[in-house]
Short mmCIF file of C-alpha atoms and ligand atoms in Angstrom, two decimals:
data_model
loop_
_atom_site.label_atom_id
_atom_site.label_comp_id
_atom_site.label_asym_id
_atom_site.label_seq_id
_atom_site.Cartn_x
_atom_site.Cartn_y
_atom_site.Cartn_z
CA UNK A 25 14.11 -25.54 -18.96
CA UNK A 26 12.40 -29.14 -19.52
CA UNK A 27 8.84 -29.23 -19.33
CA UNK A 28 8.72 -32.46 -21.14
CA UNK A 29 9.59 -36.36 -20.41
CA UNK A 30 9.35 -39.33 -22.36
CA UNK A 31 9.79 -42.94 -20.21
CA UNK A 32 9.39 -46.06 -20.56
CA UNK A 33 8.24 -48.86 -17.90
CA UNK A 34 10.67 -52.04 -17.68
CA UNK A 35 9.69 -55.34 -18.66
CA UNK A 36 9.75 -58.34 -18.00
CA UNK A 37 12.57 -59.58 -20.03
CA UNK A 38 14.31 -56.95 -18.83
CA UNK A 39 16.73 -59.94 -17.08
CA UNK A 40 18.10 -60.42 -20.73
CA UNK A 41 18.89 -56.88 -21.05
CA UNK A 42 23.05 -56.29 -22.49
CA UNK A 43 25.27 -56.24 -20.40
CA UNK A 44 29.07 -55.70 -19.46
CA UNK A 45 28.66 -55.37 -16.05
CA UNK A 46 30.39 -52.22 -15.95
CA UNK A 47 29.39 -51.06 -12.71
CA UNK A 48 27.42 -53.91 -11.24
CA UNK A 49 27.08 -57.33 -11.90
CA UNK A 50 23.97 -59.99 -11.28
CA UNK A 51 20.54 -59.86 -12.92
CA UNK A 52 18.15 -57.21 -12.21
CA UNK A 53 14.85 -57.92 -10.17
CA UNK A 54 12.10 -57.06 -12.09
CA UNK A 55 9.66 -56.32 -9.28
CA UNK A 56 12.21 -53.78 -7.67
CA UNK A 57 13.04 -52.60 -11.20
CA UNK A 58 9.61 -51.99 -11.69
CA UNK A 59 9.50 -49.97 -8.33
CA UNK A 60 12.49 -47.91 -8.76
CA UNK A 61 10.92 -46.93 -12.33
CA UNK A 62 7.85 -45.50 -11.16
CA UNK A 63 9.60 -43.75 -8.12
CA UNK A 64 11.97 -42.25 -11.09
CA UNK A 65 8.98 -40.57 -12.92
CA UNK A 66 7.52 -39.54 -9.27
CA UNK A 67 10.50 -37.66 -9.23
CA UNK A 68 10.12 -35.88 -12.53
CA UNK A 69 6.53 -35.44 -11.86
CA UNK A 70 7.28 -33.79 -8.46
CA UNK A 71 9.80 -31.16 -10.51
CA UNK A 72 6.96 -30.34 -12.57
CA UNK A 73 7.70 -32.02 -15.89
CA UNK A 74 5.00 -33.36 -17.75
CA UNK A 75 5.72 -37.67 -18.23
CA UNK A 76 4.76 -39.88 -20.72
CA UNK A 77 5.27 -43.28 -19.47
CA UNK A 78 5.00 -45.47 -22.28
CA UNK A 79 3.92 -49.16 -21.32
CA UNK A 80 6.69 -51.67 -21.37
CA UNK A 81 7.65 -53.53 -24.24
CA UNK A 82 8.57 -57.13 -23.97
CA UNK A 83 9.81 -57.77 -27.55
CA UNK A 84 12.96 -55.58 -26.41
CA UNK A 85 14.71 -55.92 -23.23
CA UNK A 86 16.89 -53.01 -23.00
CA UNK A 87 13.60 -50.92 -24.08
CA UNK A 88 12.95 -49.00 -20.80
CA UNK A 89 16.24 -46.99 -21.98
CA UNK A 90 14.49 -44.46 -23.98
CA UNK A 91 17.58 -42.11 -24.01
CA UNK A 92 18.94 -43.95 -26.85
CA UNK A 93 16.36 -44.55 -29.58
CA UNK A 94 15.81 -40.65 -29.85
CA UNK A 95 17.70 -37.24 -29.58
CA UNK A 96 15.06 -34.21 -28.81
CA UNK A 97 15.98 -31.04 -28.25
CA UNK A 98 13.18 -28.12 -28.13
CA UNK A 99 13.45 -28.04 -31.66
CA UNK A 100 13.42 -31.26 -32.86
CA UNK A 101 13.74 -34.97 -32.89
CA UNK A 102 16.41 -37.26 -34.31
CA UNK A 103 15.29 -40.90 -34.28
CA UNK A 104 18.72 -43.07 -33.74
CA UNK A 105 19.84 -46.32 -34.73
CA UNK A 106 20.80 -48.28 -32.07
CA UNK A 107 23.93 -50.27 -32.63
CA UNK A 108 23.09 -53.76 -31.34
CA UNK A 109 20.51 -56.36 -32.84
CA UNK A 110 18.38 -56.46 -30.01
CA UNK A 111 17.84 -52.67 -29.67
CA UNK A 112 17.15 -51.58 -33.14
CA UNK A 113 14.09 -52.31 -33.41
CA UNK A 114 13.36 -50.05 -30.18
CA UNK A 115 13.40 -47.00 -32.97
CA UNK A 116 10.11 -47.94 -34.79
CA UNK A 117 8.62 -48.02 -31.69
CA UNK A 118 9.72 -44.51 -30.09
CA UNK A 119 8.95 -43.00 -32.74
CA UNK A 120 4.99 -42.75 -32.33
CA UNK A 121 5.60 -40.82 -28.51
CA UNK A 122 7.56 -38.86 -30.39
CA UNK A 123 4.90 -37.59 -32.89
CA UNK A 124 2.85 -36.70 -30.33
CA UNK A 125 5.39 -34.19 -29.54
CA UNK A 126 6.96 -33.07 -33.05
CA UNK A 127 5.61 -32.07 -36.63
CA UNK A 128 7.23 -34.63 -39.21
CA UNK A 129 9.26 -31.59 -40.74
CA UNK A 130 10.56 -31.73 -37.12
CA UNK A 131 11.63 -35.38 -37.28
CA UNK A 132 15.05 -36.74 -38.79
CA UNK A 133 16.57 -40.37 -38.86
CA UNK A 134 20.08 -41.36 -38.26
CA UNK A 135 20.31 -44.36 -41.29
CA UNK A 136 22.56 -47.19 -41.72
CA UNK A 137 25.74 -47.62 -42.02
CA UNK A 138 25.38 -44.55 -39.54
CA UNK A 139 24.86 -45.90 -35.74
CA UNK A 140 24.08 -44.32 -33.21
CA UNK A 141 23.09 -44.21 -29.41
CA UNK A 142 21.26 -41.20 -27.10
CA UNK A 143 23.38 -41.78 -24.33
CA UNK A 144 26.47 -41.04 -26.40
CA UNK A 145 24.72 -37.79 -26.97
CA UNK A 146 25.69 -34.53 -24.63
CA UNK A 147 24.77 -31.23 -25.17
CA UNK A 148 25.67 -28.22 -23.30
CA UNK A 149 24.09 -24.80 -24.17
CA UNK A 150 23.98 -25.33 -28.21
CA UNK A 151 26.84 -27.40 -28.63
CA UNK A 152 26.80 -31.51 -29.01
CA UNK A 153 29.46 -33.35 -27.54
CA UNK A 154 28.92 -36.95 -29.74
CA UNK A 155 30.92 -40.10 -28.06
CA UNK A 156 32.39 -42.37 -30.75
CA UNK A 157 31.76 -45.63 -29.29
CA UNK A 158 30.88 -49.04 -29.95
CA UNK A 159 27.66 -47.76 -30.24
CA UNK A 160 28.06 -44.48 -32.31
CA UNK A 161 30.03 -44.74 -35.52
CA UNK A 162 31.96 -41.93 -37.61
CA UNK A 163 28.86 -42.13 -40.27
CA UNK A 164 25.99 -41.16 -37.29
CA UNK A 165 27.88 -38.52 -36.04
CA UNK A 166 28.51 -37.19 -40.15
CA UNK A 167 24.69 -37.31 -40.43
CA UNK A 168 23.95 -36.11 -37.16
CA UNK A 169 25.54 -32.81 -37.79
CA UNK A 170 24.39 -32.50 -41.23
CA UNK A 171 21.00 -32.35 -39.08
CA UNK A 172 21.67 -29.99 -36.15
CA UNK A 173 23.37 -27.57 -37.79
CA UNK A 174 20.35 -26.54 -39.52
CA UNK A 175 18.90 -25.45 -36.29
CA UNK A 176 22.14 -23.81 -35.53
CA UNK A 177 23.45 -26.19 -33.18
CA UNK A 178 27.39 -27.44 -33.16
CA UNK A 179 28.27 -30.53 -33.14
CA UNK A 180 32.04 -32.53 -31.96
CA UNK A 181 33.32 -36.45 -31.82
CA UNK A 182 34.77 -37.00 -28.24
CA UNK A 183 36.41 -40.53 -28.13
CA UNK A 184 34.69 -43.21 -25.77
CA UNK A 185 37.35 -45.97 -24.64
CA UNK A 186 36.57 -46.90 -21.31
CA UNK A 187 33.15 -48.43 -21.93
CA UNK A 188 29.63 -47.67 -23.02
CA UNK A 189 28.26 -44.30 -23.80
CA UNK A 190 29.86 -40.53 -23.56
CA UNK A 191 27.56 -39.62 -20.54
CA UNK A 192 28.47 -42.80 -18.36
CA UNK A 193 31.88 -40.78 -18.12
CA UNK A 194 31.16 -37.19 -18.30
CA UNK A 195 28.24 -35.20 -17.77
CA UNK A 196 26.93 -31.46 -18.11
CA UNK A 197 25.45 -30.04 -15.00
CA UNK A 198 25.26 -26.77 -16.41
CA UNK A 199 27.05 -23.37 -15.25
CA UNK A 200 30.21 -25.09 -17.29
CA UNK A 201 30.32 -27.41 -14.65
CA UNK A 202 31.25 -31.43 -15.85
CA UNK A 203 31.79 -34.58 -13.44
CA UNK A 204 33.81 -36.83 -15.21
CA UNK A 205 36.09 -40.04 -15.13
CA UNK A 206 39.76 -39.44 -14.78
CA UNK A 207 40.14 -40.17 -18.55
CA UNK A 208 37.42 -37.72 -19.29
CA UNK A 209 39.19 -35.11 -17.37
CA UNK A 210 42.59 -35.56 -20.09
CA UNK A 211 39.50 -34.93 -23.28
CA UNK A 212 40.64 -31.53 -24.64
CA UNK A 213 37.44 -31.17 -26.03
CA UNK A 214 36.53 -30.73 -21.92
CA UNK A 215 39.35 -28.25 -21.30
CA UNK A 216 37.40 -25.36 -20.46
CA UNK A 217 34.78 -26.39 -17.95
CA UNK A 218 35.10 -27.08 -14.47
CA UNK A 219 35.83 -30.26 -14.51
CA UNK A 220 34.95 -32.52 -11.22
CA UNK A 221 37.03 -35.99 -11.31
CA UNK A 222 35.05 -39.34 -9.40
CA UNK A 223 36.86 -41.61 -7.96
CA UNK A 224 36.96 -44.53 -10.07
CA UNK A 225 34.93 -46.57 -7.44
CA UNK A 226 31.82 -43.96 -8.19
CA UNK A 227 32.26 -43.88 -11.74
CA UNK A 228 28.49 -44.47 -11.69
CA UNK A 229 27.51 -41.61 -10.06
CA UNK A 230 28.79 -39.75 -13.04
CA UNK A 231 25.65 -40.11 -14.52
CA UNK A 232 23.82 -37.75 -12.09
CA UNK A 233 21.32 -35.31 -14.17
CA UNK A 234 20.11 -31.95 -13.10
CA UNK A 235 16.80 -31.17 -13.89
CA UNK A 236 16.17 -27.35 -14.00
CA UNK A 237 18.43 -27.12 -11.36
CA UNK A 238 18.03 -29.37 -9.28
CA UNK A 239 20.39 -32.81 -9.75
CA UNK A 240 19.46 -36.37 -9.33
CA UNK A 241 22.16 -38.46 -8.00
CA UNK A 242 22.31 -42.62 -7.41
CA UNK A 243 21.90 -43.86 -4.33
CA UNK A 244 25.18 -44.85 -2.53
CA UNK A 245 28.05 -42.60 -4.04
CA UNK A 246 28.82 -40.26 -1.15
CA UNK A 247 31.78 -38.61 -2.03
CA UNK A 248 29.96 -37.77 -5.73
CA UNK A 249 26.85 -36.52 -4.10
CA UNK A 250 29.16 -34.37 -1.49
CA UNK A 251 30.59 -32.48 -4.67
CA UNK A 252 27.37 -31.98 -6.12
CA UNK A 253 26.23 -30.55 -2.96
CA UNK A 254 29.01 -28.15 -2.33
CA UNK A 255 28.26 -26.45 -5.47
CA UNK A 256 25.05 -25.70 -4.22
CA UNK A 257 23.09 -27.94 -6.37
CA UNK A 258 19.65 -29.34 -4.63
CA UNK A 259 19.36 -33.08 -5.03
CA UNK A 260 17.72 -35.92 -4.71
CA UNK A 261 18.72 -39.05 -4.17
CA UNK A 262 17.68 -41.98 -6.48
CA UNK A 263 17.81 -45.92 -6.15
CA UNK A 264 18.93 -47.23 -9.51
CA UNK A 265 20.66 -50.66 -8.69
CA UNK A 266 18.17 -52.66 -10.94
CA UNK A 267 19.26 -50.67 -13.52
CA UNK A 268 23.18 -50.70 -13.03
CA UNK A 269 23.22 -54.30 -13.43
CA UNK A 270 22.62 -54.17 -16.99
CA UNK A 271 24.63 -50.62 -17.88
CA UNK A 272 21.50 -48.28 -17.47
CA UNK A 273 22.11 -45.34 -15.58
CA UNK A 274 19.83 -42.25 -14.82
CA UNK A 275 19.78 -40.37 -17.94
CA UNK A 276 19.29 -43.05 -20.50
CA UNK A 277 15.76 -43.75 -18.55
CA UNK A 278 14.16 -40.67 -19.87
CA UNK A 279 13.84 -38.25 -23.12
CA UNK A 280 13.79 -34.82 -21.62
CA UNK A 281 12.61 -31.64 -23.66
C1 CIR B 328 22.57 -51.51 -23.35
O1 CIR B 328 23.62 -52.14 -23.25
O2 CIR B 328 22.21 -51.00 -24.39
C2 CIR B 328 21.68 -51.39 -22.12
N1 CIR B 328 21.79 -52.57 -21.32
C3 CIR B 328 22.04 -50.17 -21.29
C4 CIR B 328 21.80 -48.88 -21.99
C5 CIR B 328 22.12 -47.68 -21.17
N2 CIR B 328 21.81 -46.49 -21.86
C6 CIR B 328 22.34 -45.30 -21.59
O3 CIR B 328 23.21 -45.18 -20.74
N3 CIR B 328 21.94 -44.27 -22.33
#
């Protein structure tokens, strides 16, 4: 159950933000942008979680995507470190919401060589499913372990070849059910859930996350948001285009604990 959210509003330079226009090209408007932020923390607000919504950052474009600079769980916090030049610095600056939520015995730090990325991060009941991407090396996933396992949590590599993070191509929605790419649906590290494949032309709609039971799903990906529906999920739809144009989808927008 999440009673907890960490966000953080877009900024300006949020037009430079990286990307490989993966599921949408053309440069995101910030004044919509802006919009479709706060309407995504209305939506967590209106399930009852508790937001922080830090002010936006203009030093770091990409910094609205707060999934990646931090891991939280109930237990504890693992401060990242973002891959790419332009993020890294995004983990100094996380890190003070975060102690207003954790002790600093209840704070670890993912250090170089080791690399890594939140939204390459999935866990289902105790267990972490850890993409190995461009973003997340061998070495952060070695020291990410060595971290959760003393809270007696598992930990696995998954492979991440088709783009960006884990979770833009498979997701948890909980009672073992995953959507995921057609790829994602060969993993054997998947082979027991009930798996849900998207058609490659929703692939973004992947990234649909259920808060205490209830799923948030983009706007415009009817044949996702049909599946989601006929396994009796409530959901709510969400307006995210700003955000696709520079890789972000709806999990790596919030910390949730
Ligand atoms: C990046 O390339 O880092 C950003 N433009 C998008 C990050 C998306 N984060 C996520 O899916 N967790």
């Amino acid at each position: 159950m999440f009673t907890k959210a960490i966000t953080k509003k877009p900024c300006r330079a949020l037009i430079d933000g990286i990307t490989t226009a993966m599921f949408d090209d053309g440069t995101p408007d910030y004044e919509l942008a802006a919009k479709q932020h706060d309407n995504y923390v209305a939506v967590l607000r209106s399930l009852g979680l508790e937001v922080l919504d830090l002010d936006a950052d203009e030093r770091y474009p990409d910094s609205c995507f707060v999934e990646d600079p931090a891991v939280v769980t109930a237990e504890f916090a693992i401060i990242t470190n973002p891959a790419t030049d332009s993020r890294n610095g995004e983990k100094y600056e996380i890190i003070d919401a975060i102690k207003k939520f954790y002790s600093d015995d209840q704070i670890f730090h993912i250090e170089a060589p080791g690399t890594m990325e939140g939204g390459d991060v999935m866990l289902v009941d105790k267990h972490f499913f850890v993409g190995q991407s461009d973003r997340t090396n061998a070495e952060g996933f070695k020291q990410f372990e060595a971290i959760v396992s003393k809270f007696g949590y598992t930990a696995e590599a998954v492979p991440v070849t088709e783009g960006l993070h884990l979770k833009d191509f498979v997701i948890y929605l909980e009672n073992n059910n995953m959507l995921v790419s057609a790829k994602m649906n060969e993993e054997p590290a998947f082979k027991d859930y009930n798996r849900f494949v998207i058609d490659a032309d929703e692939l973004y709609a992947i990234n649909s996350m259920n808060i205490n039971g209830t799923v948030l799903v983009p706007e415009g990906f009817p044949k996702t948001l049909k599946i989601i529906q006929d396994l009796g999920y409530p959901t709510i739809l969400v307006n995210n285009s700003e955000f696709s144009k520079i890789d972000g989808s709806l999990t790596c927008l919030s910390l949730r604990f």
